[in-house]
Coordinates of C-alpha atoms in Angstrom, one line a residue:
X1 CA 162.5 89.7 161.4
X2 CA 164.7 89.4 164.5
X3 CA 162.3 91.5 166.6
X4 CA 159.4 89.3 165.4
X5 CA 161.2 86.1 166.2
X6 CA 162.1 87.5 169.6
X7 CA 158.4 88.2 170.3
X8 CA 157.4 84.7 169.0
X9 CA 160.1 82.8 171.0
X10 CA 159.8 84.8 174.2
X11 CA 156.2 86.0 174.4
X12 CA 153.9 84.1 172.2
X13 CA 155.5 80.7 173.0
X14 CA 154.7 81.3 176.6
X15 CA 151.2 80.0 177.0
X16 CA 150.6 82.0 180.2
X17 CA 150.8 85.3 178.2
X18 CA 148.3 84.1 175.6
X19 CA 145.9 83.0 178.4
X20 CA 146.4 86.4 180.0
X21 CA 145.7 88.3 176.8
X22 CA 142.6 86.2 176.2
X23 CA 141.2 87.3 179.6
X24 CA 142.1 91.0 179.0
X25 CA 140.5 91.0 175.5
X26 CA 137.4 89.1 176.7
X27 CA 136.8 91.4 179.7
X28 CA 137.5 94.6 177.7
X29 CA 135.0 93.4 175.1
X30 CA 132.5 93.1 178.0
X31 CA 133.4 96.7 179.0
X32 CA 134.7 95.7 182.4
X33 CA 136.7 98.3 184.4
X34 CA 140.4 98.0 184.8
X35 CA 140.1 97.1 188.5
X36 CA 138.0 94.0 187.4
X37 CA 140.3 93.1 184.5
X38 CA 143.6 93.2 186.4
X39 CA 142.8 90.8 189.3
X40 CA 140.9 88.4 187.0
X41 CA 143.9 88.3 184.6
X42 CA 146.4 87.8 187.4
X43 CA 144.3 85.0 189.0
X44 CA 143.9 83.3 185.6
X45 CA 147.6 83.5 184.9
X46 CA 148.5 82.2 188.3
X47 CA 146.0 79.3 188.0
X48 CA 147.3 78.4 184.5
X49 CA 150.9 78.5 185.8
X50 CA 150.0 76.2 188.7
X51 CA 148.5 73.7 186.1
X52 CA 151.4 74.1 183.7
X53 CA 154.3 73.9 186.2
X54 CA 152.5 71.2 188.1
X55 CA 152.1 69.2 184.9
X56 CA 155.6 69.6 183.8
X57 CA 157.0 68.7 187.2
X58 CA 154.7 65.8 187.5
X59 CA 155.9 64.5 184.2
X60 CA 159.5 65.1 185.1
X61 CA 159.0 63.1 188.3
X62 CA 158.2 60.1 186.2
X63 CA 161.6 60.1 184.4
X64 CA 163.4 58.0 187.0
X65 CA 160.9 55.2 186.3
X66 CA 162.1 55.3 182.7
X67 CA 165.7 54.5 183.8
X68 CA 164.6 51.7 186.1
X69 CA 162.2 50.1 183.5
X70 CA 165.0 50.3 180.9
X71 CA 167.3 48.3 183.3
X72 CA 164.6 45.7 183.9
X73 CA 164.1 45.1 180.2
X74 CA 167.8 45.6 179.4
X75 CA 166.9 48.4 177.0
X76 CA 169.0 51.2 175.7
X77 CA 168.5 54.4 177.8
X78 CA 168.0 57.8 176.3
X79 CA 168.5 61.3 177.8
X80 CA 165.9 62.3 180.4
X81 CA 167.1 65.9 180.5
X82 CA 164.2 67.7 178.8
X83 CA 166.0 71.1 178.7
X84 CA 169.1 69.7 177.0
X85 CA 167.2 67.5 174.7
X86 CA 164.9 70.3 173.6
X87 CA 167.9 72.5 172.8
X88 CA 169.5 69.7 170.8
X89 CA 166.3 68.9 168.9
X90 CA 165.6 72.5 168.0
X91 CA 169.0 73.4 166.7
X92 CA 168.3 72.6 163.0
X93 CA 164.6 73.8 162.9
X94 CA 164.2 76.5 165.6
X95 CA 163.5 79.4 163.2
X96 CA 161.1 77.5 161.0
X97 CA 159.4 76.1 164.1
X98 CA 158.9 79.6 165.6
X99 CA 157.4 81.0 162.4
X100 CA 155.1 78.1 161.8
X101 CA 153.9 78.4 165.4
X102 CA 153.1 82.1 165.0
X103 CA 151.4 82.0 161.6
X104 CA 149.7 78.7 162.5
X105 CA 148.0 80.4 165.4
X106 CA 147.0 83.3 163.2
X107 CA 145.4 80.8 160.7
X108 CA 143.5 79.2 163.6
X109 CA 142.1 82.6 164.6
X110 CA 141.0 83.3 161.1
X111 CA 139.4 79.9 160.7
X112 CA 137.6 80.4 164.0
X113 CA 136.4 83.9 162.9
X114 CA 135.3 83.1 159.3
X115 CA 134.3 79.5 159.3
X116 CA 131.8 77.4 161.2
X117 CA 134.7 75.8 163.2
X118 CA 134.6 78.2 166.1
X119 CA 137.5 76.9 168.2
X120 CA 140.4 78.9 169.5
X121 CA 143.4 76.7 170.4
X122 CA 144.9 78.2 173.6
X123 CA 147.4 75.5 174.6
X124 CA 150.4 77.3 173.2
X125 CA 152.9 74.8 174.7
X126 CA 151.1 72.0 172.7
X127 CA 151.0 73.9 169.4
X128 CA 154.6 75.0 169.8
X129 CA 156.0 71.5 169.9
X130 CA 153.6 70.3 167.2
X131 CA 155.0 73.2 165.0
X132 CA 158.4 71.5 165.6
X133 CA 157.1 68.2 164.4
X134 CA 155.7 69.7 161.2
X135 CA 158.9 71.7 160.6
X136 CA 161.0 68.6 161.0
X137 CA 158.8 66.5 158.7
X138 CA 158.9 69.2 156.0
X139 CA 162.6 69.9 156.4
X140 CA 163.8 66.2 156.4
X141 CA 161.3 64.7 153.9
X142 CA 160.9 67.4 151.2
X143 CA 163.0 69.7 149.0
X144 CA 161.0 72.7 150.1
X145 CA 162.8 76.0 150.6
X146 CA 162.8 77.9 154.0
X147 CA 159.8 80.0 152.8
X148 CA 158.0 76.9 151.5
X149 CA 158.4 75.1 154.8
X150 CA 157.0 78.1 156.8
X151 CA 154.0 78.6 154.4
X152 CA 153.0 74.9 154.2
X153 CA 153.8 74.3 157.8
X154 CA 151.7 77.2 159.0
X155 CA 148.7 76.0 157.0
X156 CA 149.1 72.5 158.4
X157 CA 149.4 73.7 162.0
X158 CA 146.4 76.1 161.6
X159 CA 144.3 73.2 160.3
X160 CA 145.5 70.9 163.0
X161 CA 144.8 73.4 165.8
X162 CA 141.3 74.1 164.5
X163 CA 140.0 70.6 163.5
X164 CA 141.5 68.7 166.5
X165 CA 139.6 71.0 168.8
X166 CA 136.5 70.5 166.6
X167 CA 136.3 66.8 166.8
X168 CA 137.3 66.7 170.5
X169 CA 134.4 69.1 171.1
X170 CA 132.1 66.3 169.8
X171 CA 133.8 63.7 172.0
X172 CA 133.7 65.8 175.1
X173 CA 129.9 65.9 175.2
X174 CA 129.0 63.9 178.3
X175 CA 132.4 64.3 180.0
X176 CA 131.9 65.8 183.4
X177 CA 133.6 69.1 183.9
X178 CA 134.0 69.6 180.1
X179 CA 131.2 72.2 179.7
X180 CA 132.0 75.5 178.1
X181 CA 135.3 74.5 176.4
X182 CA 137.0 71.9 174.2
X183 CA 140.4 70.4 174.6
X184 CA 143.5 71.6 172.8
X185 CA 146.0 68.8 173.3
X186 CA 148.1 66.4 171.3
X187 CA 146.1 63.5 172.6
X188 CA 143.1 64.4 170.4
X189 CA 143.4 61.3 168.1
X190 CA 143.6 59.1 171.2
X191 CA 140.5 60.7 172.6
X192 CA 138.6 60.1 169.4
X193 CA 139.7 56.4 169.3
X194 CA 138.8 56.0 173.0
X195 CA 135.4 57.5 172.4
X196 CA 134.7 55.3 169.4
X197 CA 135.9 52.1 171.2
X198 CA 133.9 53.0 174.4
X199 CA 130.7 53.6 172.4
X200 CA 131.1 50.4 170.4
X201 CA 132.2 48.0 173.2
X202 CA 131.7 49.7 176.5
X203 CA 128.9 49.9 179.1
X204 CA 128.2 53.4 180.2
X205 CA 126.2 52.3 183.2
X206 CA 129.2 50.8 184.9
X207 CA 131.1 54.0 185.8
X208 CA 134.7 53.5 186.8
X209 CA 134.4 56.4 189.2
X210 CA 131.5 54.6 191.0
X211 CA 133.5 51.5 191.6
X212 CA 132.5 49.9 195.0
X213 CA 135.2 49.7 197.5
X214 CA 135.1 48.9 201.2
X215 CA 134.0 51.8 203.5
X216 CA 137.4 51.9 205.2
X217 CA 139.1 52.5 201.9
X218 CA 136.8 55.4 200.8
X219 CA 139.8 57.8 201.2
X220 CA 141.1 56.3 198.0
X221 CA 138.4 58.2 196.1
X222 CA 140.4 61.4 196.8
X223 CA 142.9 61.8 193.8
X224 CA 145.7 63.3 195.9
X225 CA 145.7 60.3 198.3
X226 CA 145.2 57.6 195.7
X227 CA 147.9 58.9 193.4
X228 CA 150.4 59.4 196.2
X229 CA 149.9 55.8 197.3
X230 CA 149.9 54.3 193.8
X231 CA 153.0 56.1 192.7
X232 CA 154.8 55.2 196.0
X233 CA 154.1 51.5 195.4
X234 CA 154.9 51.8 191.7
X235 CA 158.3 53.4 192.4
X236 CA 159.1 50.8 195.0
X237 CA 158.1 47.8 192.9
X238 CA 160.0 49.0 189.9
X239 CA 163.0 49.8 192.0
X240 CA 163.0 46.3 193.5
X241 CA 162.7 44.7 190.1
X242 CA 165.6 46.8 188.9
X243 CA 167.4 45.6 192.0
X244 CA 167.9 47.8 195.1
X245 CA 171.7 48.1 194.7
X246 CA 171.5 49.3 191.0
X247 CA 168.6 51.7 191.8
X248 CA 170.5 53.2 194.7
X249 CA 173.6 53.6 192.6
X250 CA 172.1 54.9 189.4
X251 CA 168.7 56.5 190.3
X252 CA 168.4 57.5 193.9
X253 CA 171.9 58.9 194.5
X254 CA 172.5 56.4 197.4
X255 CA 169.1 57.1 199.0
X256 CA 167.3 54.1 200.4
X257 CA 164.7 53.0 197.8
X258 CA 161.8 52.9 200.3
X259 CA 162.5 56.5 201.4
X260 CA 163.0 57.5 197.7
X261 CA 159.7 55.9 196.8
X262 CA 157.8 57.6 199.6
X263 CA 159.2 61.0 198.7
X264 CA 158.4 60.5 195.1
X265 CA 154.8 59.5 195.9
X266 CA 154.4 62.5 198.2
X267 CA 155.9 64.8 195.6
X268 CA 153.5 63.4 193.0
X269 CA 150.5 63.9 195.3
X270 CA 151.6 67.5 196.1
X271 CA 151.8 68.4 192.4
X272 CA 148.4 66.9 191.7
X273 CA 147.0 69.1 194.5
X274 CA 148.7 72.1 192.8
X275 CA 147.1 71.2 189.5
X276 CA 143.7 70.8 190.9
X277 CA 143.9 74.1 192.8
X278 CA 145.1 75.8 189.6
X279 CA 142.2 74.2 187.6
X280 CA 139.6 75.7 189.9
X281 CA 141.2 79.1 189.9
X282 CA 141.7 79.3 186.1
X283 CA 138.2 78.0 185.2
X284 CA 136.4 80.4 187.5
X285 CA 138.0 83.3 185.6
X286 CA 138.7 82.3 182.0
X287 CA 135.3 80.9 181.0
X288 CA 133.4 84.1 182.0
X289 CA 136.1 86.2 180.3
X290 CA 136.0 84.2 177.1
X291 CA 132.3 85.1 176.8
X292 CA 133.4 88.5 175.7
X293 CA 135.3 87.0 172.8
X294 CA 132.5 84.6 171.9
X295 CA 130.0 87.4 171.9
X296 CA 131.9 90.3 170.4
X297 CA 135.0 89.2 168.5
X298 CA 134.7 85.6 167.3
X299 CA 131.0 84.9 167.7
X300 CA 130.0 81.5 169.2
X301 CA 133.6 80.5 169.7
X302 CA 134.9 78.1 172.3
X303 CA 138.4 78.0 173.9
X304 CA 140.6 74.9 173.6
X305 CA 142.2 74.2 176.9
X306 CA 144.5 71.6 178.5
X307 CA 143.6 68.1 179.7
X308 CA 144.3 68.5 183.4
X309 CA 141.1 70.5 183.7
X310 CA 139.2 67.2 183.6
X311 CA 141.3 65.4 186.3
X312 CA 139.4 66.5 189.4
X313 CA 136.2 64.7 188.3
X314 CA 137.9 61.5 187.3
X315 CA 140.5 60.5 189.9
X316 CA 140.2 56.7 189.3
X317 CA 140.3 57.1 185.6
X318 CA 143.5 59.0 185.8
X319 CA 145.2 56.2 187.7
X320 CA 143.7 53.4 185.6
X321 CA 144.5 55.2 182.3
X322 CA 148.2 55.7 183.2
X323 CA 148.7 52.1 184.3
X324 CA 146.9 50.6 181.4
X325 CA 148.7 52.8 178.9
X326 CA 152.0 51.9 180.5
X327 CA 151.4 48.2 180.4
X328 CA 150.3 48.2 176.8
X329 CA 153.2 50.4 175.9
X330 CA 155.6 48.0 177.5
X331 CA 153.9 45.1 175.6
X332 CA 154.2 47.0 172.4
X333 CA 157.9 47.6 173.1
X334 CA 158.4 43.8 173.6
X335 CA 156.6 43.0 170.4
X336 CA 158.8 45.3 168.4
X337 CA 161.9 43.8 170.1
X338 CA 160.6 40.3 169.2
X339 CA 160.4 41.1 165.5
X340 CA 163.8 42.9 165.7
X341 CA 162.4 46.3 164.7
X342 CA 165.4 48.4 163.6
X343 CA 164.5 51.4 165.8
X344 CA 164.8 51.0 169.5
X345 CA 161.7 52.5 171.2
X346 CA 160.6 52.9 174.8
X347 CA 157.3 54.2 176.3
X348 CA 157.7 57.9 176.9
X349 CA 156.3 58.2 180.4
X350 CA 155.2 61.8 180.4
X351 CA 152.9 61.3 177.4
X352 CA 151.9 57.9 178.8
X353 CA 150.6 59.5 182.0
X354 CA 148.7 62.5 180.5
X355 CA 147.3 60.8 177.4
X356 CA 146.6 57.6 179.2
X357 CA 144.6 59.6 181.8
X358 CA 142.8 61.5 179.2
X359 CA 141.8 58.5 177.1
X360 CA 140.6 56.7 180.2
X361 CA 138.5 59.7 181.1
X362 CA 136.8 59.8 177.7
X363 CA 136.5 56.0 177.6
X364 CA 134.8 56.0 181.0
X365 CA 132.5 58.9 180.1
X366 CA 131.2 57.0 177.0
X367 CA 131.7 53.4 178.0
X368 CA 132.2 53.0 181.7
X369 CA 135.0 50.8 183.1
X370 CA 135.4 48.7 179.9
X371 CA 135.6 51.9 177.8
X372 CA 138.3 53.4 180.1
X373 CA 140.4 50.3 179.9
X374 CA 140.0 49.8 176.1
X375 CA 140.7 53.5 175.4
X376 CA 143.8 53.7 177.5
X377 CA 145.2 50.3 176.4
X378 CA 144.7 51.3 172.7
X379 CA 146.5 54.6 173.6
X380 CA 149.5 52.8 174.9
X381 CA 149.9 50.7 171.7
X382 CA 149.4 53.8 169.5
X383 CA 152.1 55.7 171.4
X384 CA 154.7 52.9 171.1
X385 CA 154.0 51.8 167.5
X386 CA 153.6 55.4 166.3
X387 CA 156.8 56.5 167.9
X388 CA 158.6 53.6 166.2
X389 CA 157.3 54.8 162.8
X390 CA 157.8 58.5 163.5
X391 CA 161.5 58.6 164.7
X392 CA 163.1 57.8 161.3
X393 CA 161.2 60.7 159.7
X394 CA 162.1 63.6 161.9
X395 CA 165.9 63.8 161.8
X396 CA 167.3 65.9 164.6
X397 CA 163.9 66.3 166.2
X398 CA 164.0 62.7 167.2
X399 CA 165.5 63.1 170.8
X400 CA 162.6 65.3 172.0
X401 CA 160.1 63.0 170.4
X402 CA 161.5 60.1 172.6
X403 CA 160.3 62.1 175.6
X404 CA 157.3 64.1 174.5
X405 CA 155.8 62.0 171.6
X406 CA 152.1 62.1 172.5
X407 CA 149.3 60.4 170.6
X408 CA 148.8 63.0 167.8
X409 CA 152.6 62.9 167.0
X410 CA 152.3 59.1 166.8
X411 CA 149.3 59.2 164.5
X412 CA 149.5 62.3 162.3
X413 CA 153.3 62.4 162.2
X414 CA 153.8 59.1 160.3
X415 CA 150.8 59.8 158.1
X416 CA 152.1 63.2 157.1
X417 CA 155.6 61.8 156.7
X418 CA 154.4 59.1 154.3
X419 CA 152.4 61.6 152.3
X420 CA 155.4 63.9 152.0
X421 CA 157.7 61.1 151.0
X422 CA 155.2 59.8 148.4
X423 CA 154.4 63.1 146.7
X424 CA 157.2 65.5 147.6
X425 CA 160.1 63.6 149.0
X426 CA 163.6 64.9 148.8

């Protein structure tokens, strides 16, 4: 068991190894020679690492905003150290989480092979933390034994990995750059809501990406430039509202807030550039390689990949989605404060950025500007209200959920928690 847990925690939990194995298996199935397999695998893993490290660093760069916004609204602050928070949150459920993750992935593969739902969930970092959510809900809301938690949790995770990819595959039709794969990400419920809202109330003809701007501002259509400027202004404005003296003392380490804001904006733009470069490198290798799996091993299957793959085609939607989700999340926080809700909640900025961007992309693809705004605003409210409902249910897993609680955690977490409390509560 210890060897198996070591492999799960140190190999299978590293998404880059799973991505590499997929390329190797796919190319071997196509009878490619080793001198073709090796460079393709390396390039895919490097591309994925650029996306993954870029995304994590991009998210981490937002955490100082959380401190400043907390000061503006006089809210309780929570730890922004992801590593320490993760260790604290996994202390009581680490073994169950690892086993659920491993067996859940196996169930996903079996469902993809033997049912009509041909989707292989390849975002291991997503399913790993979702395994933690399931483990926490089962451990803190039912009298199940260790074995029971692992068995039930694995089934739930396998079903989630398969069916979330399946309905996103329907929603992704018509999204530019989404051909040949589906998304495996814990914003899937938000993407579904955004798609439905956009189709019902949007206008597909008025594309947010075709927004007319003066000729001299055409450079803003380039995502790197636009995000650099937007994030610089955002850091500066929030720092001013939090007061320069407080910001310099508690956030910037004494650095002038204008310099701090400029550096944060440039850093943000740099990591977006890294992500976009990684997207191009990874897609050029993994989609052809996966054809071997789709043709030989799991017929007609599609890979489930991460949301930054769509960012290059929707630069404006990424910015609008983040800002709209942030505004609606703050509004939701104030509403909960007004009714004296017993759990203090605050918009988790990493999920707000990535799920806000994704819901705006899907909203825009299906309903233009109006769809992008509706989808991302709805996403912000779902994140904040769902987090408020979820936190009392997950025991020691709550600290990491304050930082990484994405849309599916906020939707499926409370629903599963209520069901468990109703039918099998401790």
